[in-house]
Every structure is written in structure tokens, then in C-alpha cells.
Coordinates of C-alpha atoms and ligand atoms in Angstrom, one line a residue:
M969 CA 101.8 137.0 107.7
D970 CA 103.1 136.6 104.4
T971 CA 101.4 133.5 102.4
A972 CA 102.9 135.0 99.0
F973 CA 101.0 133.2 96.4
I974 CA 99.0 130.8 98.6
D975 CA 95.7 132.4 99.3
H976 CA 94.4 130.9 102.8
E977 CA 91.6 133.0 102.6
K978 CA 90.3 131.5 99.5
I979 CA 91.3 127.8 100.1
Y980 CA 89.1 128.6 103.6
D981 CA 86.1 129.6 101.6
I982 CA 86.3 126.6 99.4
L983 CA 86.7 124.7 102.1
Q984 CA 83.4 125.8 104.0
N985 CA 81.1 125.7 101.3
V986 CA 82.2 121.6 100.6
R987 CA 79.2 120.1 99.1
E988 CA 79.6 116.5 97.9
P989 CA 79.2 116.5 94.0
D990 CA 76.7 113.9 92.6
K991 CA 77.3 111.4 90.2
S992 CA 76.4 113.5 87.2
E993 CA 78.4 116.5 88.3
I994 CA 81.5 113.5 88.6
E995 CA 80.6 112.2 85.3
D996 CA 80.6 115.8 83.5
I997 CA 84.2 116.0 84.9
I998 CA 85.7 112.6 84.0
E999 CA 84.3 113.0 80.9
H1000 CA 86.6 116.1 80.1
A1001 CA 89.1 114.2 82.1
K1002 CA 89.4 111.4 79.6
E1003 CA 90.4 114.0 76.6
L1004 CA 93.8 113.8 78.4
K1005 CA 94.3 117.3 78.5
G1006 CA 93.9 117.9 81.9
I1007 CA 90.8 119.6 84.1
S1008 CA 90.4 123.1 85.5
H1009 CA 91.4 123.5 89.0
E1010 CA 87.6 124.3 89.9
E1011 CA 87.0 121.1 88.5
A1012 CA 89.8 119.5 90.7
E1013 CA 88.2 121.1 93.7
R1014 CA 85.1 119.1 92.8
L1015 CA 86.3 116.0 92.8
L1016 CA 88.4 116.5 96.0
M1017 CA 85.3 116.6 97.7
T1018 CA 84.2 113.4 97.0
Q1019 CA 83.3 111.0 99.9
D1020 CA 80.9 108.6 98.5
S1021 CA 82.5 105.1 98.0
E1022 CA 81.0 104.8 94.2
L1023 CA 82.5 107.8 93.5
R1024 CA 85.6 107.7 95.0
Q1025 CA 86.0 104.2 92.6
M1026 CA 85.0 106.0 89.5
L1027 CA 87.8 108.6 90.3
L1028 CA 90.2 105.7 90.9
D1029 CA 89.2 103.9 87.6
T1030 CA 89.6 107.4 85.6
A1031 CA 93.1 107.6 87.2
N1032 CA 93.8 104.5 86.2
Y1033 CA 92.6 104.8 82.7
I1034 CA 94.7 108.2 82.0
K1035 CA 97.6 106.3 83.6
N1036 CA 97.6 103.7 80.9
E1037 CA 96.6 106.0 78.0
I1038 CA 99.4 108.4 78.9
Y1039 CA 102.0 106.3 80.6
G1040 CA 101.2 102.4 80.0
K1041 CA 103.5 100.6 82.1
R1042 CA 106.7 102.0 82.4
L1043 CA 107.6 103.0 86.0
V1044 CA 110.8 105.1 86.2
L1045 CA 113.1 103.7 89.1
F1046 CA 115.5 105.5 91.7
A1047 CA 117.7 105.6 94.7
P1048 CA 118.2 108.1 97.3
L1049 CA 121.6 109.2 98.0
Y1050 CA 121.9 110.5 101.7
V1051 CA 125.3 112.6 102.2
S1052 CA 124.7 114.3 105.6
N1053 CA 122.4 114.1 108.3
L1054 CA 123.7 117.2 110.0
C1055 CA 120.8 120.1 110.3
N1056 CA 120.7 123.4 111.9
N1057 CA 116.8 123.0 111.8
E1058 CA 114.2 122.1 114.2
C1059 CA 111.7 120.4 111.9
L1060 CA 109.7 118.3 114.6
Y1061 CA 109.0 115.5 112.2
C1062 CA 112.6 114.8 111.1
A1063 CA 115.1 112.8 112.8
F1064 CA 117.7 115.1 111.3
R1065 CA 116.5 118.1 113.6
K1066 CA 119.2 119.9 115.2
S1067 CA 118.5 119.2 119.1
N1068 CA 118.0 115.1 118.2
S1069 CA 120.7 113.4 120.1
E1070 CA 119.2 110.3 119.6
I1071 CA 121.1 109.8 115.9
T1072 CA 124.9 109.8 114.8
R1073 CA 125.7 112.3 113.0
K1074 CA 127.4 112.0 109.7
T1075 CA 128.8 114.0 106.5
L1076 CA 130.1 111.4 103.7
T1077 CA 133.5 112.4 102.6
T1078 CA 134.3 112.5 98.7
D1079 CA 135.6 108.7 99.3
E1080 CA 132.5 107.5 101.0
I1081 CA 130.1 109.1 98.5
K1082 CA 132.1 107.1 95.5
K1083 CA 132.1 103.8 97.8
E1084 CA 128.2 104.7 98.3
V1085 CA 127.5 105.4 94.6
E1086 CA 129.5 101.9 93.4
A1087 CA 127.2 99.7 95.8
L1088 CA 124.0 101.8 94.0
V1089 CA 125.8 101.2 90.3
S1090 CA 126.5 97.7 90.9
Q1091 CA 122.9 97.0 91.4
G1092 CA 121.9 99.0 88.1
H1093 CA 120.6 102.1 89.5
K1094 CA 121.2 104.7 86.8
R1095 CA 119.6 107.8 88.8
V1096 CA 119.6 109.1 91.9
L1097 CA 118.2 111.6 94.3
L1098 CA 121.1 113.8 96.2
V1099 CA 119.7 114.3 99.7
S1100 CA 120.6 116.2 102.4
G1101 CA 120.0 117.7 105.7
E1102 CA 120.9 121.6 106.2
G1103 CA 123.7 121.5 108.4
L1104 CA 126.6 122.8 106.3
G1105 CA 126.3 126.1 106.7
N1106 CA 128.2 128.0 104.3
E1107 CA 129.9 125.1 102.4
A1108 CA 126.6 123.5 101.7
L1109 CA 126.6 124.4 98.2
D1110 CA 130.0 123.5 97.3
Y1111 CA 129.7 120.4 99.1
S1112 CA 126.6 119.4 96.6
I1113 CA 128.4 120.6 93.6
K1114 CA 131.7 118.6 94.8
A1115 CA 129.0 115.5 95.5
I1116 CA 127.6 115.7 92.4
D1117 CA 131.0 115.5 90.1
T1118 CA 131.5 112.6 92.5
I1119 CA 128.6 110.6 91.5
Y1120 CA 129.2 111.4 88.1
S1121 CA 132.6 110.4 87.9
V1122 CA 132.1 106.8 89.0
K1123 CA 132.1 104.1 86.3
I1124 CA 131.9 100.2 87.2
G1125 CA 132.5 98.8 83.7
D1126 CA 129.5 100.4 81.6
G1127 CA 127.9 101.1 84.8
E1128 CA 127.1 104.9 85.7
I1129 CA 125.0 107.4 87.4
R1130 CA 123.4 109.3 84.5
R1131 CA 121.3 111.6 86.1
I1132 CA 121.2 113.1 89.6
N1133 CA 118.2 115.1 90.9
I1134 CA 118.6 116.9 94.2
N1135 CA 116.9 117.7 97.5
I1136 CA 118.4 119.9 99.4
A1137 CA 118.1 123.7 101.4
P1138 CA 116.5 126.5 98.8
L1139 CA 119.3 128.9 97.4
S1140 CA 119.1 132.0 96.1
V1141 CA 119.1 132.8 92.0
E1142 CA 122.8 132.8 92.0
E1143 CA 123.3 129.4 93.7
F1144 CA 120.8 127.9 91.9
K1145 CA 122.5 129.1 88.6
R1146 CA 125.7 127.4 90.0
L1147 CA 123.6 124.1 90.9
K1148 CA 122.4 124.1 87.2
D1149 CA 125.9 124.1 85.6
A1150 CA 126.8 121.4 88.3
K1151 CA 124.4 119.1 86.0
I1152 CA 121.3 118.2 87.8
G1153 CA 118.1 117.0 86.7
T1154 CA 115.0 118.3 88.8
Y1155 CA 115.8 120.4 91.6
Q1156 CA 113.0 118.9 94.4
L1157 CA 112.1 120.6 97.9
F1158 CA 108.8 120.3 99.4
Q1159 CA 106.9 122.9 101.0
E1160 CA 106.0 120.2 103.6
T1161 CA 102.7 122.2 104.7
Y1162 CA 101.2 124.9 102.7
H1163 CA 99.3 126.4 105.9
W1164 CA 101.0 129.1 107.5
D1165 CA 100.5 128.3 111.0
T1166 CA 101.1 124.5 110.8
Y1167 CA 104.4 125.6 109.0
K1168 CA 105.5 128.0 111.9
K1169 CA 104.5 125.5 114.2
M1170 CA 106.4 122.6 112.5
H1171 CA 109.2 124.4 111.7
P1172 CA 110.1 126.5 115.1
K1173 CA 113.7 127.4 114.5
G1174 CA 116.2 127.9 111.8
P1175 CA 116.6 129.1 108.2
K1176 CA 113.4 126.5 107.0
S1177 CA 111.3 128.4 109.5
D1178 CA 110.9 131.3 106.8
Y1179 CA 107.9 130.2 105.2
V1180 CA 108.3 132.5 102.1
F1181 CA 111.8 131.9 101.5
H1182 CA 111.2 127.9 101.3
L1183 CA 108.1 128.6 98.6
T1184 CA 109.4 130.9 96.6
A1185 CA 112.5 128.2 95.9
M1186 CA 110.7 127.4 93.0
D1187 CA 110.8 130.7 91.6
R1188 CA 114.4 131.3 91.7
A1189 CA 115.2 127.9 91.0
M1190 CA 113.4 128.6 87.6
E1191 CA 114.7 132.0 87.2
A1192 CA 118.1 130.3 87.4
G1193 CA 117.3 128.3 84.4
I1194 CA 116.7 125.1 86.3
D1195 CA 113.6 123.7 84.2
D1196 CA 112.5 120.7 85.9
V1197 CA 111.4 121.8 89.9
G1198 CA 109.8 118.9 92.1
V1199 CA 107.4 119.9 94.8
G1200 CA 105.9 117.6 97.7
I1201 CA 103.7 117.7 100.6
L1202 CA 104.3 115.9 103.7
F1203 CA 100.8 114.3 104.5
G1204 CA 99.6 114.1 108.0
L1205 CA 100.9 117.6 108.9
Y1206 CA 97.6 119.4 108.1
D1207 CA 94.0 118.9 106.5
Y1208 CA 94.8 117.0 103.0
K1209 CA 92.5 119.2 101.2
F1210 CA 94.0 122.6 102.4
E1211 CA 97.0 121.2 101.0
I1212 CA 95.9 119.8 97.7
L1213 CA 94.1 123.2 96.8
A1214 CA 97.1 125.1 97.9
L1215 CA 99.5 122.9 96.0
L1216 CA 97.2 123.4 92.9
Q1217 CA 97.7 127.6 93.6
H1218 CA 101.2 126.9 93.8
I1219 CA 101.4 125.1 90.5
R1220 CA 98.8 127.7 88.7
H1221 CA 101.7 130.3 90.2
L1222 CA 104.3 128.5 88.5
E1223 CA 102.6 128.2 85.1
E1224 CA 101.7 131.8 85.3
A1225 CA 105.2 133.1 85.9
F1226 CA 107.6 130.4 83.7
G1227 CA 104.7 129.1 81.2
V1228 CA 105.4 125.4 82.9
G1229 CA 104.6 124.1 86.0
C1230 CA 106.5 121.4 88.5
H1231 CA 108.0 118.7 86.3
T1232 CA 107.0 116.1 89.5
I1233 CA 105.0 116.1 93.0
S1234 CA 106.3 114.0 95.7
I1235 CA 103.6 112.7 98.1
P1236 CA 105.5 111.6 101.1
R1237 CA 103.2 110.4 104.4
L1238 CA 104.4 111.1 107.7
E1239 CA 106.5 108.0 109.1
P1240 CA 108.0 107.5 112.4
A1241 CA 111.6 109.0 113.1
T1242 CA 113.5 108.7 115.9
G1243 CA 113.2 111.1 118.6
S1244 CA 110.2 112.5 117.3
Y1245 CA 106.6 112.3 118.6
I1246 CA 104.6 114.4 116.0
A1247 CA 106.1 111.4 113.1
S1248 CA 104.2 108.8 115.0
H1249 CA 101.5 110.9 115.9
P1250 CA 100.2 112.6 113.0
P1251 CA 98.1 115.5 113.9
F1252 CA 96.2 114.9 110.4
S1253 CA 96.7 111.5 109.8
L1254 CA 95.8 110.3 106.1
S1255 CA 94.0 107.1 105.7
D1256 CA 95.0 104.7 102.9
E1257 CA 91.5 105.8 101.0
D1258 CA 92.0 109.5 101.2
F1259 CA 95.7 108.8 100.1
M1260 CA 94.6 106.8 96.8
K1261 CA 91.9 109.7 96.3
I1262 CA 94.6 112.2 96.4
I1263 CA 96.9 110.5 93.8
A1264 CA 94.0 109.8 91.7
V1265 CA 92.8 113.5 91.7
L1266 CA 96.4 114.9 91.1
R1267 CA 97.1 112.3 87.9
I1268 CA 93.4 113.4 86.7
T1269 CA 93.9 116.9 87.2
V1270 CA 97.7 117.1 86.0
P1271 CA 98.3 114.5 83.8
Y1272 CA 101.8 115.0 82.3
T1273 CA 103.3 115.9 85.7
G1274 CA 105.0 113.2 87.2
M1275 CA 104.3 111.8 90.6
I1276 CA 106.7 109.9 92.7
L1277 CA 106.4 107.4 95.4
S1278 CA 109.2 106.6 98.2
T1279 CA 109.8 103.3 99.9
R1280 CA 108.0 104.8 102.9
E1281 CA 104.7 103.1 101.8
T1282 CA 104.6 99.6 101.7
P1283 CA 104.8 96.8 99.1
E1284 CA 101.0 96.7 98.9
M1285 CA 100.1 99.9 99.0
R1286 CA 102.7 100.8 96.2
R1287 CA 101.7 98.5 93.8
N1288 CA 97.8 100.0 94.3
A1289 CA 99.5 103.3 93.7
F1290 CA 100.9 102.6 90.6
S1291 CA 97.7 101.8 88.6
L1292 CA 96.8 105.3 89.9
G1293 CA 99.6 107.2 87.8
I1294 CA 102.6 107.3 89.9
S1295 CA 105.1 107.6 87.2
Q1296 CA 108.2 107.4 89.5
I1297 CA 109.6 105.1 92.5
S1298 CA 112.4 105.0 94.7
A1299 CA 113.6 101.3 95.1
G1300 CA 116.2 99.6 97.8
S1301 CA 116.6 103.1 99.7
R1302 CA 118.6 103.8 102.8
T1303 CA 118.1 107.1 104.5
N1304 CA 121.0 107.1 106.5
P1305 CA 124.4 108.8 104.9
G1306 CA 126.5 105.7 104.5
G1307 CA 123.3 103.3 104.5
Y1308 CA 124.7 101.5 101.1
T1309 CA 127.5 100.4 102.3
E1310 CA 127.2 100.1 106.1
K1311 CA 124.9 100.9 109.1
S1312 CA 126.2 103.2 111.9
S1313 CA 125.0 106.7 110.8
G1314 CA 120.9 107.3 111.8
G1315 CA 118.3 107.1 109.2
Q1316 CA 115.6 110.1 108.8
F1317 CA 112.4 108.2 109.3
S1318 CA 111.6 104.4 109.0
L1319 CA 110.6 102.7 105.5
G1320 CA 107.5 100.5 104.9
D1321 CA 109.5 98.9 101.7
H1322 CA 112.7 97.1 102.5
R1323 CA 113.0 95.0 99.6
N1324 CA 116.4 95.5 97.3
L1325 CA 116.1 96.7 94.1
E1326 CA 115.7 93.1 92.5
E1327 CA 113.2 92.0 94.9
V1328 CA 111.2 95.2 93.7
I1329 CA 112.0 94.9 90.2
K1330 CA 110.6 91.1 90.2
D1331 CA 107.4 92.4 91.7
M1332 CA 106.9 95.0 89.0
V1333 CA 107.5 92.2 86.4
D1334 CA 105.3 90.1 88.0
Y1335 CA 102.8 92.8 87.5
G1336 CA 103.1 93.9 84.1
Y1337 CA 105.1 97.0 84.8
V1338 CA 108.3 97.9 82.8
P1339 CA 110.9 99.0 85.0
S1340 CA 112.5 102.3 83.6
F1341 CA 116.1 103.8 84.2
C1342 CA 115.7 106.3 81.1
T1343 CA 117.7 109.0 81.7
G1344 CA 117.0 110.0 77.6
C1345 CA 114.9 113.7 78.1
Y1346 CA 117.0 115.1 80.3
R1347 CA 120.2 114.2 78.3
L1348 CA 118.5 115.4 75.0
G1349 CA 117.3 118.7 76.5
R1350 CA 114.1 117.8 76.7
T1351 CA 113.2 119.5 80.1
G1352 CA 110.8 122.1 81.3
K1353 CA 108.5 123.5 78.7
D1354 CA 110.1 121.1 76.1
F1355 CA 108.7 118.2 77.8
M1356 CA 105.4 119.2 78.4
D1357 CA 105.1 119.9 74.7
L1358 CA 106.0 116.7 74.0
A1359 CA 104.2 115.1 76.6
K1360 CA 101.0 114.7 74.4
P1361 CA 98.8 111.7 74.4
G1362 CA 100.7 108.9 73.0
L1363 CA 104.1 110.9 72.8
I1364 CA 105.2 109.4 76.2
K1365 CA 104.5 106.0 74.8
L1366 CA 106.4 107.0 71.5
Y1367 CA 109.7 107.7 73.5
C1368 CA 109.2 106.6 77.0
L1369 CA 108.5 103.0 76.5
P1370 CA 110.8 102.4 74.1
N1371 CA 113.4 103.9 76.3
A1372 CA 112.2 101.7 79.6
L1373 CA 112.5 98.7 77.2
S1374 CA 115.7 99.4 76.2
T1375 CA 117.5 100.5 79.5
F1376 CA 115.4 97.6 81.2
K1377 CA 117.5 94.9 78.8
E1378 CA 120.8 97.0 79.9
Y1379 CA 119.6 96.0 83.6
L1380 CA 118.5 92.4 82.5
V1381 CA 122.0 91.9 80.5
N1382 CA 124.2 93.5 82.9
Y1383 CA 122.5 93.0 86.5
A1384 CA 119.9 90.3 86.8
S1385 CA 119.6 87.0 88.1
E1386 CA 118.5 84.3 85.3
S1387 CA 115.0 83.9 86.4
L1388 CA 114.5 87.8 86.4
R1389 CA 116.3 88.0 83.0
Y1390 CA 113.8 85.3 81.7
K1391 CA 110.8 86.8 83.0
G1392 CA 112.1 90.0 81.7
S1393 CA 112.6 89.7 78.4
R1394 CA 109.5 88.2 77.9
L1395 CA 107.5 91.4 78.9
I1396 CA 110.0 93.4 76.7
E1397 CA 108.5 91.1 73.7
K1398 CA 105.2 91.4 75.1
M1399 CA 105.4 95.0 75.6
L1400 CA 107.0 96.2 72.2
E1401 CA 103.6 95.3 70.6
E1402 CA 102.2 98.0 72.6
I1403 CA 104.6 100.7 70.4
P1404 CA 102.5 102.9 68.3
S1405 CA 104.4 103.2 65.4
N1406 CA 106.0 100.8 63.2
D1407 CA 109.2 102.8 62.5
V1408 CA 109.8 103.2 66.2
K1409 CA 109.1 99.5 66.8
K1410 CA 112.0 98.6 64.2
K1411 CA 114.3 101.0 66.0
T1412 CA 113.5 99.7 69.5
T1413 CA 114.2 96.2 68.4
N1414 CA 117.3 96.9 66.8
N1415 CA 118.5 98.5 69.8
L1416 CA 117.2 95.4 72.1
Q1417 CA 119.8 93.2 69.9
L1418 CA 122.5 95.9 70.0
I1419 CA 122.4 95.7 73.9
E1420 CA 122.2 92.1 74.1
Q1421 CA 125.3 92.3 72.1
G1422 CA 126.8 94.9 74.5
A1423 CA 126.0 98.5 73.4
Q1424 CA 125.0 100.7 76.6
D1425 CA 122.8 103.9 77.0
L1426 CA 120.9 103.7 74.0
Y1427 CA 118.0 106.1 73.6
L1428 CA 115.5 107.4 71.2
Ligands
LIG1721 N1 116.9 119.1 104.2 C1 115.6 119.4 103.2 C2 114.6 119.8 103.5 O1 114.2 119.5 104.5 O2 114.1 120.0 102.7 C3 115.9 118.3 102.2 C4 115.9 116.8 102.7 S1 114.8 116.3 103.8 C5 115.9 115.2 104.2 C6 113.7 115.5 102.7 C7 112.5 115.3 103.4 O3 112.1 114.3 103.8 C8 111.9 116.7 103.8 O4 111.4 117.4 102.8 C9 110.5 115.9 104.5 O5 108.9 115.8 103.4 C10 110.7 114.3 104.3 N2 110.7 113.8 105.9 C11 111.4 114.0 106.7 N3 111.0 113.8 108.3 C12 110.0 112.9 107.5 C13 109.4 111.5 108.2 N4 109.6 111.3 109.3 N5 108.4 110.9 107.6 C14 108.5 111.2 106.1 N6 109.1 112.1 105.6 C15 109.8 112.6 106.5
LIG1722 FE1 116.8 119.3 108.5 FE2 115.4 118.6 106.2 FE3 114.8 117.7 108.5 FE4 113.9 119.6 108.5 S1 113.7 118.0 107.0 S2 115.4 118.4 110.2 S3 115.7 120.8 107.2 S4 116.9 117.6 107.2

């Protein structure tokens, strides 16, 4: 078996010698973590082994501390845009898999994509994640590039999509170059499971059954000049400890090869999916407690890497996870192509959070979180290593918080109900005080006034 840079033997070794860390060991690691520079992978391994409830709580508190110090109360919002549920693969957990006859198949036309984007823009969205099954064969890349152009072309008043991230089948270096030229933000691909045997079992047929081609997608994307790549694990397929240790190996490999690791980590848990037994019977079901521990360990280990939580999770779980260091969430999502304008095609899995964007935002505001639609870094070229260099203690608050406030203001002025506008404006006033520079505070106050008078898309 060729598992490239995922060293299975080494991980088995670590897992076999599992010894729970004691309190003083955890305290030492936490002290190191509070310097806000991340911790070593060896330290992360130790944290991962924590089972004791008091020690676990210490991890959650530390993650909360790091989240507040680095990110403050800002949370970036996006919506997935599913364009096709055709697929040539047989991923056992997914409703889109080729042999599943229980869903209606659909690939959106350019006109249908426009309508979907209009629906999202009318709600106030500025960022989409373009998602597709893998059933379009040789046409797939051309289709995706056309879809990207179409999405960027939609304007409703001053509303528009300003950043498109994309989650599609892995490509060659040459193909990735074309995707980069189409002006994508992050290229996302989830390894699902890093465990070779499980991967082979879960992906019995189709191009995705090639573990190494899937795993090395990020190498090709980065070689092609795509600076921001997003990785992910589908929790429930295999032992979470193995997966996290392997994920850390993947990150280390990217750091060694390209000088920077991944931009985001997604942490989906398996959800029921039409026509899939596995999806409702996860072989390694992940408890809420362990899920929270994983989020905390990742936040502590790679403090400047974005962490994405989708609407697979319930509102309550999402609220809990925000405080541990989630930095991006989807809202008002549909996983069936055409789902924002009609309901006929088949969705990928069932959702835990069915609220629309405004309901999610209201809830965030009630809990003191600032919804952000910011796309500033990507448009100013602050990507990859440049972004990581910027992401030093305090600097995210200096750029991201002001930009979160401006984009939230834009949302309030153009899309929010009166009651949300009132609540949101009060939150903005309060959060202005948290900007750690008088100069930036002044600039932001000025931008907020301009937005009130109709200006759009102001960012630092
Ligand atoms: N087709 C591409 C692929 O598989 O990489 C990209 C899009 S796929 C539609 C997006 C992700 O959905 C997959 O990577 C997988 O992790 C996730 N997914 C599939 N079935 C799921 C399920 N039953 N529950 C939760 N997530 C699921
Ligand atoms: Fe196809 Fe992706 Fe679903 Fe697998 S996870 S069946 S590749 S859409």
C-alpha cells in the first residue's frame, strides 16, 4: 500500500503507547499554547489523549482563550452552492454516489446557477462555496470555470458574490492552474479518512478510490499557485485519534514542501444520507464530547488556521463550537442543486441547522458574535504565507474585526429587518471599542458612516 506521507506505522505506534497525560503535563502544554504561536505536534498528540473530564475542560478553556485573543468575536459566513449531484464514484456514505437510485439527479444550467446566486445575493451572502459531485467527466473543469464566471457576474443592486471557494474533484497541476486563473479563493478537498484500509472500503469504485491521487491534490494545487487550500476529515468513518494525527502529518508535509500549511480545516461529522446505510450507522461514531475536544485541540495546535463548521451540526452544537475557535460557518444551506430556488433534486445529506441566514445572524448577535462577510485578504492578495505572516497575535483583530464590522454594517443597511438592524448596530458600537488602535478605530468609524450613506465594499 502506498500511503505517501501519511506514516501509518508511526501513528499506530503513538496510539499503542497511549498514556493519559497528567495535570502537570497538560498545564505545561497550556502555558506554551497561551503564547499564541501554536504547539508542537508531539504536544498535540498528548492533548488528544486526554480523557479526564477536568483536564478536557482545561483544553476547552484554553481553546476559548486562544479564540478570543486571536479572532475575538468575529465569525465569517458563507453558503454552499451545489451545482451538480451527478457522480461517478461510489462513496458509501454519500447520497450522490453513482448507484444510488433514490435521488433525482440534476446539473444546473448557467441560467439556473444565476437564479441560485440571485437568491443568495438577495439574502446578503457575499461568499459561496461551489460544490459538485464528480459526474461530469471531461467537461467538469470547463463547467466549473463557467459556473465561477457566472457566479461573479451576478449583481443585484450593489449585492454580489465577492469570493468563491470551491470543493470539486482533484485535478492535475495544469488543470489547477486554470482554476486559479478563474479567481477562486480556497480550493477545498476532504481526505474523508486518512486510514488506508478504511479509505479503500469507503471508496470501492471510481476515480476517488485512488487514495494517493486524492491525498496529493493539495500538493498539485499549491504547485499550480493556489495559495489557500482547505483540508477536511469526515468524522465517523474511522478512529478520530488516528485521523487527527494523520491530519497533523498532512499539515507538516505541506509546511515542509511549500512553507505554509492549509488555510482551513473542515470538520464534518457523518450525517444520514438518502440510500446510505453507513451514513446513519457510522462505524466510529464521534460523540459530542470528543467532537468538542477535537475542535479545541486543533485550535490550540494551529491557532491561525481557519476552522469551518457547516449546517450538518445543530444550532446548539454550533453555538458551543463557536467559543472553541470555529472561524467560518455556513448558514441557510441547501445541499441539493437548485435548492435555493426549488426543491426537486436530491440533497447530499440531512442538515442539523435549518435556519435561514437572518435567523442565524440574529442568534449570533444575541451571543455577541460579529457576522463577517469580509473578502478583503483574498482581494488584496493576502493569501497563503502572506496571510499566515499577517496572522500574528493582535493583527487579525486589527484587520479582520474592522472588516467584519464594515461588512456586517453593509448587511444591516441592505438586508436586515428593523429589529436586527437595531440590535446589530448596538453590537457594532460595542465592538468598535475592541479595535486595538485609535487610528484603525477612526478609519473604521468613518467607513461605517460612509456605508450608512450608501457606500459599499469598504475594507482595510
Ligand atoms: N465530490 C467531491 C468530493 O467528494 O470530494 C466534492 C464535494 S462532496 C459533495 C463534499 C463533501 O461532503 C465530501 O467531501 C464529504 O466529506 C461530505 N459528505 C458526503 N456525504 C456525507 C454525509 N453523509 N454526511 C456528512 N458529510 C458528507
Ligand atoms: Fe461523489 Fe463526492 Fe459524494 Fe463521493 S462524496 S459520491 S465523490 S459527491
